[in-house]
XYZ file of C-alpha atoms in Angstrom:
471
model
C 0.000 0.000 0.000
C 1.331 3.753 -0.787
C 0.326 7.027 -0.504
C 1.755 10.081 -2.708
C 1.241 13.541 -3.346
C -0.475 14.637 -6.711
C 2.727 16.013 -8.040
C 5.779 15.351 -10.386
C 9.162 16.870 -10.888
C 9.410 19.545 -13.560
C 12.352 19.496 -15.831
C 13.795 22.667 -18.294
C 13.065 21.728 -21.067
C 11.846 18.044 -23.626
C 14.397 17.101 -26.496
C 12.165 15.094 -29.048
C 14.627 13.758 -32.100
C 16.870 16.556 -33.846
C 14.354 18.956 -32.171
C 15.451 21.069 -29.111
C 12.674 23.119 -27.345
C 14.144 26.289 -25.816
C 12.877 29.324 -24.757
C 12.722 32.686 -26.590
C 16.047 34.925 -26.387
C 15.961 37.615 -24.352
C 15.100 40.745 -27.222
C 16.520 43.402 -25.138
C 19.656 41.757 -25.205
C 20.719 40.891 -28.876
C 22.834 37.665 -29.528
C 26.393 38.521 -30.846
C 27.127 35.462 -32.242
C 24.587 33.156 -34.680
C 23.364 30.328 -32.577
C 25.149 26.987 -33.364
C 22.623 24.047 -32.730
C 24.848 20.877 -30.811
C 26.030 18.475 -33.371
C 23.397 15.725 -33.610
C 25.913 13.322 -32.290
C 25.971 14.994 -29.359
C 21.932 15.425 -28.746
C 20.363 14.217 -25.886
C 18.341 10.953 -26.608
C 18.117 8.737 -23.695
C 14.083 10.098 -23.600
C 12.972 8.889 -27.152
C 15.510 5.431 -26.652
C 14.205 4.595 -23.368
C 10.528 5.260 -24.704
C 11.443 3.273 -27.985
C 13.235 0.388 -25.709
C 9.549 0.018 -23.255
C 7.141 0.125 -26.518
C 9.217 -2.520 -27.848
C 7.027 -4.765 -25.193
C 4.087 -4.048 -26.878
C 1.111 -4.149 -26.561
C 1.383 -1.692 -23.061
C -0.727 1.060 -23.034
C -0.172 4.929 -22.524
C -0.722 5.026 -18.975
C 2.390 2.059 -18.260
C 4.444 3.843 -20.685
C 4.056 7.143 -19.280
C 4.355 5.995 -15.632
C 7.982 4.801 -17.037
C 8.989 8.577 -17.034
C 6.545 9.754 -14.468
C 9.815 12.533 -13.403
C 9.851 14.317 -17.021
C 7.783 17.195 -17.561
C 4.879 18.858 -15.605
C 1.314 18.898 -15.756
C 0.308 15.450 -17.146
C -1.103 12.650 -16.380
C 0.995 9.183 -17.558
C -1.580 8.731 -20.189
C -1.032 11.405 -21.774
C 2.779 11.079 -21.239
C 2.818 7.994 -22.692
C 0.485 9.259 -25.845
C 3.365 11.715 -26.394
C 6.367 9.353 -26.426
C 4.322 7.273 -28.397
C 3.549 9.737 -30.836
C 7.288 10.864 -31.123
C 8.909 7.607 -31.130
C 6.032 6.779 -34.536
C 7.351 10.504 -35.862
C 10.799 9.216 -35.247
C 10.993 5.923 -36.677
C 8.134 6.984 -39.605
C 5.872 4.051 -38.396
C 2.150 4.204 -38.285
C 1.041 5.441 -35.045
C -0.763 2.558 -32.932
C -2.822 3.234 -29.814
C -3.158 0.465 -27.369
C -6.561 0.271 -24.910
C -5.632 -0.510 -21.331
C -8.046 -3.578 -21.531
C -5.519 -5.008 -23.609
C -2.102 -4.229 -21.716
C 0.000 -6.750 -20.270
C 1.213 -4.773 -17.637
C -1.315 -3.177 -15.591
C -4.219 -5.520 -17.530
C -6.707 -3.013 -17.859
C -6.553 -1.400 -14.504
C -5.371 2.041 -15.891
C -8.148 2.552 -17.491
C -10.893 2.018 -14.471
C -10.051 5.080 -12.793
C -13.402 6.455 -12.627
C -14.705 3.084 -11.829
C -12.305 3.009 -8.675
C -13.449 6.534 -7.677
C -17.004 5.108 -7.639
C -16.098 2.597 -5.008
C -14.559 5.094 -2.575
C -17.155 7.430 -2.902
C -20.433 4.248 -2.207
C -17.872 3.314 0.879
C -17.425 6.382 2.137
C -21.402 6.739 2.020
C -22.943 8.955 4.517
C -20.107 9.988 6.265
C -18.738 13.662 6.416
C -15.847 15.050 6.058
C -14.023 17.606 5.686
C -10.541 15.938 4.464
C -9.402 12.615 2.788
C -6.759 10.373 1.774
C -6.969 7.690 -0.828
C -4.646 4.845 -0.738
C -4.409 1.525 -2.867
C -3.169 -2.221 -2.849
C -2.144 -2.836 -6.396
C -2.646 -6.749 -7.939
C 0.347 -8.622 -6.998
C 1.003 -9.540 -10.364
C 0.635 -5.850 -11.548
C 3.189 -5.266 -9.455
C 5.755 -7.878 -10.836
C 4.797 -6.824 -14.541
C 5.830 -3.464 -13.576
C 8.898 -4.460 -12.549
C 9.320 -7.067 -15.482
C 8.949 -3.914 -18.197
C 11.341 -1.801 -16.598
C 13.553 -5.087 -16.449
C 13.119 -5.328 -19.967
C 13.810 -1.939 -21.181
C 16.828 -2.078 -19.061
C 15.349 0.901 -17.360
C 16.455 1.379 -13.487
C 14.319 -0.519 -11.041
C 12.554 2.921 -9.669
C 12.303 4.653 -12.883
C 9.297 6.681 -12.949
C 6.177 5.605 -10.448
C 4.369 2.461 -10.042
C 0.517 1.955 -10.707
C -0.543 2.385 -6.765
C 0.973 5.589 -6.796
C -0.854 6.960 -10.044
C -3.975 5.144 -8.697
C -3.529 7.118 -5.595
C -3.472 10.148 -7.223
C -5.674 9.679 -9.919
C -8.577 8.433 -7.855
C -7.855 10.581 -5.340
C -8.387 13.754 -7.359
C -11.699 12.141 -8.575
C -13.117 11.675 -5.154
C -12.446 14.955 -4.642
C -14.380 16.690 -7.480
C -17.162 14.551 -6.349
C -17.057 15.073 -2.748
C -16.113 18.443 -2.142
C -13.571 17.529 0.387
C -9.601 18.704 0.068
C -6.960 15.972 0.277
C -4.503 15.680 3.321
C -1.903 13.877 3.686
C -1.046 13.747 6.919
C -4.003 12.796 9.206
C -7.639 13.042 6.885
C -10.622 12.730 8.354
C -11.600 9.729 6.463
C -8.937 7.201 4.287
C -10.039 5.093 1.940
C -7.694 1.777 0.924
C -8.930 0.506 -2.444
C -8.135 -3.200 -3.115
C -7.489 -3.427 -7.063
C -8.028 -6.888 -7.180
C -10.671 -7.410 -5.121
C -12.479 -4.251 -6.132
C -13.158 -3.518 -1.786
C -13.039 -0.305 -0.204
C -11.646 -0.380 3.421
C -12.536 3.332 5.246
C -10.676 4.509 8.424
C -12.244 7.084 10.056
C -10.452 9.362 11.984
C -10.842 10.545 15.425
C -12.609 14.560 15.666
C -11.145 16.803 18.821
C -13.181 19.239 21.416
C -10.850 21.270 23.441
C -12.320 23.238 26.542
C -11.527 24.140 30.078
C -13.120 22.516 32.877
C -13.681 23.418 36.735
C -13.993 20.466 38.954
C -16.738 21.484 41.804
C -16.815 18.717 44.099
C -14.485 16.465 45.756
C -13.758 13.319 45.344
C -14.118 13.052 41.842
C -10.889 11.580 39.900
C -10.311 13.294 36.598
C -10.582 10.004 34.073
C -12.271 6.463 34.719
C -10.355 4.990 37.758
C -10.971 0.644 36.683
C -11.923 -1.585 39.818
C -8.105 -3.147 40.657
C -10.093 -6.356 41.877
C -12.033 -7.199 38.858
C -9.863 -5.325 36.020
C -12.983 -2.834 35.428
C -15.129 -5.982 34.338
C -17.250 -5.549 36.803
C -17.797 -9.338 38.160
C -15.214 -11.649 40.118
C -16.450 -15.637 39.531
C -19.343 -14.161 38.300
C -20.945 -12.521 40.791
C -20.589 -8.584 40.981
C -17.532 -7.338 42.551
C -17.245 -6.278 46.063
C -14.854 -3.613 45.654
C -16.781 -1.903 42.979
C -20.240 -3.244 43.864
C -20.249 -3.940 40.223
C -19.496 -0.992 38.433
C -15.783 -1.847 37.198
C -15.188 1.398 38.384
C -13.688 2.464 42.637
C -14.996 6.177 41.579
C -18.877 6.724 40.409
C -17.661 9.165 38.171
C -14.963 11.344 36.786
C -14.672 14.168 35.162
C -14.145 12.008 31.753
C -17.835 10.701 32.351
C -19.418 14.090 33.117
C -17.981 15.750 29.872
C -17.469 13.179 27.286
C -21.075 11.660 26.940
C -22.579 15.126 25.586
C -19.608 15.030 22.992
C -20.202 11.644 22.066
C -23.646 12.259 21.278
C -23.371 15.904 19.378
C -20.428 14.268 16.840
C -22.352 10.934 17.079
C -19.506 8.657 17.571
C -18.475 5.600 19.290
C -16.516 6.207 22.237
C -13.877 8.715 23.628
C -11.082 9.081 25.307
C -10.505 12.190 27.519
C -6.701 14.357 27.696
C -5.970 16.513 30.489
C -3.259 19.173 31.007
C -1.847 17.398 34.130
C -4.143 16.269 36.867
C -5.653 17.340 40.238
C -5.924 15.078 43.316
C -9.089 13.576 43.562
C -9.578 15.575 46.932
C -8.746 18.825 45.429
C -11.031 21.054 43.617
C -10.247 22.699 39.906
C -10.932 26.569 39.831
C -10.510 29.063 38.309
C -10.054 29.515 34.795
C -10.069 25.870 34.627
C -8.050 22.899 33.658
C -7.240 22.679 29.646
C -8.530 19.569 28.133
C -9.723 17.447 24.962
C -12.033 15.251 24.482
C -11.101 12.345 21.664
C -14.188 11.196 19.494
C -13.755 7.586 17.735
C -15.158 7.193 14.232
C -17.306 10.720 14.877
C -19.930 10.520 11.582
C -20.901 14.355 12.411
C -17.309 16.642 12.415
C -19.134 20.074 12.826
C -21.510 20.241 15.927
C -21.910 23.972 17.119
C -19.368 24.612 20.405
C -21.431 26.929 22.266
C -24.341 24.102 22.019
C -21.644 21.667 23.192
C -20.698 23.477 25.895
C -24.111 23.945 27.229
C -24.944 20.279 27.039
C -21.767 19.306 28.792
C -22.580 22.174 31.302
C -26.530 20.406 31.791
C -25.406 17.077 31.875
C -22.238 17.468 34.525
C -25.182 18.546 36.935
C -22.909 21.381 38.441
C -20.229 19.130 39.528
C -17.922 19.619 36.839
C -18.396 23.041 34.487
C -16.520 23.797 30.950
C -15.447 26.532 29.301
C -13.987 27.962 25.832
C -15.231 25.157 23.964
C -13.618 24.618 20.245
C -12.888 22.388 17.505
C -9.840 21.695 17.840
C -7.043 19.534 15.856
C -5.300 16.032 16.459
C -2.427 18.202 17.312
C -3.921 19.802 20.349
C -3.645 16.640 22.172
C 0.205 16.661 22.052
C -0.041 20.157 23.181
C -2.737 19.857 26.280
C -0.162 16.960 27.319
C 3.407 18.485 26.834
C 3.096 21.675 26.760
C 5.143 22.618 30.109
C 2.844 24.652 32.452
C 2.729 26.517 36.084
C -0.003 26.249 38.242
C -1.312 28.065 41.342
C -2.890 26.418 44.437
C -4.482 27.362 47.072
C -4.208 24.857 50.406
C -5.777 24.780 53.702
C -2.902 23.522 55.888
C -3.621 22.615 60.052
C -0.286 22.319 62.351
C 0.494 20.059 65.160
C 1.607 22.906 66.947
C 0.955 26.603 67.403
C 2.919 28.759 64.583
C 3.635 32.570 65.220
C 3.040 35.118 62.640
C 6.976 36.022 62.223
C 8.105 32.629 62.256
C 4.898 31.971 59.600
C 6.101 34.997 57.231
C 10.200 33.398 57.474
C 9.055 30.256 56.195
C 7.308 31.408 53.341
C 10.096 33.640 52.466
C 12.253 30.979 52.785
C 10.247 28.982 50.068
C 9.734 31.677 47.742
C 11.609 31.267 44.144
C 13.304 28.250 45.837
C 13.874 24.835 43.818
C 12.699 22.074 45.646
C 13.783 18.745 45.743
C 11.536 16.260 45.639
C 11.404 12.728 45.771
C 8.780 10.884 44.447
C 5.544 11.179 47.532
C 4.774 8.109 49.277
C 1.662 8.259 48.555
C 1.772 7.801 44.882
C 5.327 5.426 44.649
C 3.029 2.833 43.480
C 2.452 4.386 39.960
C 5.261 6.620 39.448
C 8.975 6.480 39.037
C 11.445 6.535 42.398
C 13.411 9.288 41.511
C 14.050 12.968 42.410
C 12.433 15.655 40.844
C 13.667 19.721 40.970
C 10.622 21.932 40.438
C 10.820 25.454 41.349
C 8.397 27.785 43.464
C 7.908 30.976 41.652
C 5.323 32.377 44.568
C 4.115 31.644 48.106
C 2.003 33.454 50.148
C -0.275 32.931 52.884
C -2.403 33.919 56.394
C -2.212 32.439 59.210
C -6.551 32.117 60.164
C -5.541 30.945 63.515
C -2.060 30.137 65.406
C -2.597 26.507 63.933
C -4.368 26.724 60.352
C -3.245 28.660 57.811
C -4.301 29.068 54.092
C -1.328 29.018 51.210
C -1.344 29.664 47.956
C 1.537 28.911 45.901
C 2.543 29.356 41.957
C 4.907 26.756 41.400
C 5.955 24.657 37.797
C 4.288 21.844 36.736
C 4.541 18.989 38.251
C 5.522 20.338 42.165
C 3.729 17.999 45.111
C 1.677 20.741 47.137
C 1.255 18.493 49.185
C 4.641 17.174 49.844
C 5.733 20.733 49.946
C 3.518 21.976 52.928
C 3.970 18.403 54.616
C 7.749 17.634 53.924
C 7.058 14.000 53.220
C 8.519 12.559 56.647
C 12.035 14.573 54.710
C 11.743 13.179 51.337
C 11.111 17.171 50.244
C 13.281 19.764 51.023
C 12.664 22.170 52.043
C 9.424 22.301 53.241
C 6.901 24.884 54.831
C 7.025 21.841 58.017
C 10.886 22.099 58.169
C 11.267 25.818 57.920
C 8.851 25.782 61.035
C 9.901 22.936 62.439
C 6.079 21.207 63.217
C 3.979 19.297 61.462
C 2.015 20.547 58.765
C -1.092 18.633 56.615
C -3.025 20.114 53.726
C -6.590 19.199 54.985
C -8.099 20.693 51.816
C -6.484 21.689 47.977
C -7.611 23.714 45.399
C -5.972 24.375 41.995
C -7.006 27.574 40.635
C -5.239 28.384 37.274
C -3.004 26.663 34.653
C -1.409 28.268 32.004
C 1.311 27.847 29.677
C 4.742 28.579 31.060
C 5.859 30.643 28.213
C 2.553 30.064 25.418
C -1.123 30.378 26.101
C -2.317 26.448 25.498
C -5.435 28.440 23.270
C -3.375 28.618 20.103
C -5.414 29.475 17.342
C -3.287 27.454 14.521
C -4.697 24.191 16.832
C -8.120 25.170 15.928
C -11.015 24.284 13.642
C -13.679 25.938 11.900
């Protein structure tokens, strides 16, 4: 199977027998001398011999013999190419001129000619579905193939020379579906591609996944952010077929998620069959998301309905998350805004609710947070989630702290810090596995008994960039 852009290499200029095509002099600028044509021994020929050497294996027809020289010229199809050597080579050699039909070629066996007939079976497969964007590929006959590379073999051509039938099939039935669909081609993630199988004259359709980016605000606790699957049961829901304890038979430990209070509306509007839900970083389950919100997309498989209006979207999402969860800014977005909700490198701000073991004076208070402002912290990774991450230590930096004490043992702390600093772990010390902490620089005990994140942004770009956007 190939795939190939509609396009062929343009050369200066086409010698055909004694004949030299050049362009015009230049008239402001007189020749000094009268122009010399090359001796004829010297000409240029390898064009006309190579063509003369492949029509030899008659009977081929002008699509195979064009696809031969598919590099030469600009702004034809092989047919035509081939109609052109043909005709020079019968000029050349003063021999009648004989067309050959593609029915009766040896080489491709009449499959150069069934273009149309090939666009036809993209376009029934492709049906109902919309789109805005396509690729066409195509599995050529096996024995196509070989005859292909039996001519060139032949006309002791090199083994590359020119294209091979997939690749004009590609093309050529690719620019048909396109007049009849509307849609422009893309090669590097369509909406919809379409495999044609020469032989067996089947259509196979891929259908792309379609994007929804938004912000959301997470307004209850104890909600994780995606599915969380039942450990016990592997998310199936049943242990020795009866319904799991753990889960009481939902395959889930968590009722719901954020995932399953956003995606469902999305789902429905693009009419799809599932989703899969991308967040920029995470919150704790515990901790709230305020704020502007956390950036996200939501993933649509095989969507049959690419266009559903956003500020509809976001109003179903809105009804059906109930007030628990609420979004924001939603677009259309593009498969690339995945990559950039997950990488792009962002800084957060958090505000904590933080209870001491011991009473904490306002002076000492104020030290410690100077202390831990613009520091890098050290941190290795929190006991409490060893289990799925990486033992290793992490520098993240604190680019603000600030904070009031509410009494001389609770205190509430925000902090601005880079992606991917513990909060928690840096109020709590993590029995000294981060340093330094707001706990050592007082010296008590300190526990975040509540944790909200309230923005994330970009570190140095916004994550709305409109170039990751769709109409």
């Amino acid at each position: 199977m190939n795939f190939c852009h509609w396009d062929h290499h343009c050369v200066s200029h086409l010698e055909l027998g004694n004949i030299q095509l050049r362009s015009s002099p230049d008239r402001t600028h007189p020749r000094t001398e009268a122009y010399v044509p090359p001796d004829p021994e010297n000409t240029h020929m390898t064009i006309v011999e190579d063509a003369r050497r492949v029509l030899a294996e008659d009977p081929i027809c002008d699509a195979c013999v064009g696809r031969c020289f598919a590099e030469r010229s600009f702004g034809l199809t092989n047919a035509e190419r081939g109609r052109a050597l043909r005709t020079t080579v019968a000029l050349e050699d003063d021999e009648p001129y004989e067309a050959v039909e593609p029915a009766e070629c040896w080489v491709c066996e009449g499959a150069s000619g069934r273009f149309d007939e090939f666009a036809d079976l993209v376009v029934e497969a492709l049906g109902e579905q919309r789109f805005d964007t396509y690729q066409v590929g195509t599995r050529a006959p096996p024995l196509v193939e070989e005859n292909e590379t039996m001519l060139r073999d032949l006309a002791d051509l090199d083994e590359d020379a020119g294209e091979l039938f997939k690749s004009e099939c590609n093309r050529e039935v690719g620019k048909r579906v396109g007049q009849r669909t509307g849609a422009s081609v893309d090669f590097e993630r369509p909406d919809v591609l379409a495999v044609l199988d020469v032989e067996d004259e089947t259509v196979e359709v891929t259908v792309n996944s379609a994007f929804v980016y938004g912000r959301y605000r997470k307004l209850e606790r104890g909600i994780p952010q995606t599915k969380w699957p039942c450990s016990d049961c592997n998310g199936t829901g049943t242990l020795v077929d009866s319904p799991c304890p753990h889960c009481d038979g939902t395959g889930y430990l968590y009722p719901e998620s954020v995932e399953q209070l956003t995606a469902p509306p999305v789902i429905e509007a693009m009419d799809g069959e599932s989703a899969s839900f991308h967040g920029a970083g995470r919150e704790d389950i515990d901790a709230l998301m305020l704020g502007t919100g956390r950036p996200f997309v939501v993933e649509v498989d095989e969507p049959q309905e690419r266009h559903p209006d956003p500020e509809e979207l976001e109003e179903a999402i809105n009804e059906y998350a109930e007030g628990k969860v609420e979004v924001e800014g939603v677009r259309l977005a593009s498969y690339e805004m995945v990559a950039r909700v997950k990488e792009l490198d962002a800084r957060k701000r958090y505000r904590a609710q933080v209870e001491f073991d011991a009473p904490v004076g306002e002076d000492d208070f104020e030290a410690a947070l100077l202390e831990l402002d613009g520091a890098t912290i050290q941190q290795e990774t929190p006991q409490r989630v060893k289990h799925r991450r990486a033992e290793k230590v992490r520098e993240r930096d604190v680019y603000d702290i600030t904070g009031e004490l509410t009494d001389d043992t609770h205190a509430v702390v925000e902090v601005e810090g880079e992606g991917g600093l513990y909060i928690k772990e840096l109020v709590s010390s993590d029995e000294g596995r981060t340093e330094p902490s707001l706990a050592g620089a007082l010296g008590v005990e300190a526990t975040v008994t509540a944790l909200d994140v309230v923005t994330v942004e970009g570190e140095r770009d916004e994550f709305e960039d409109e170039q990751y956007f769709r109409e």
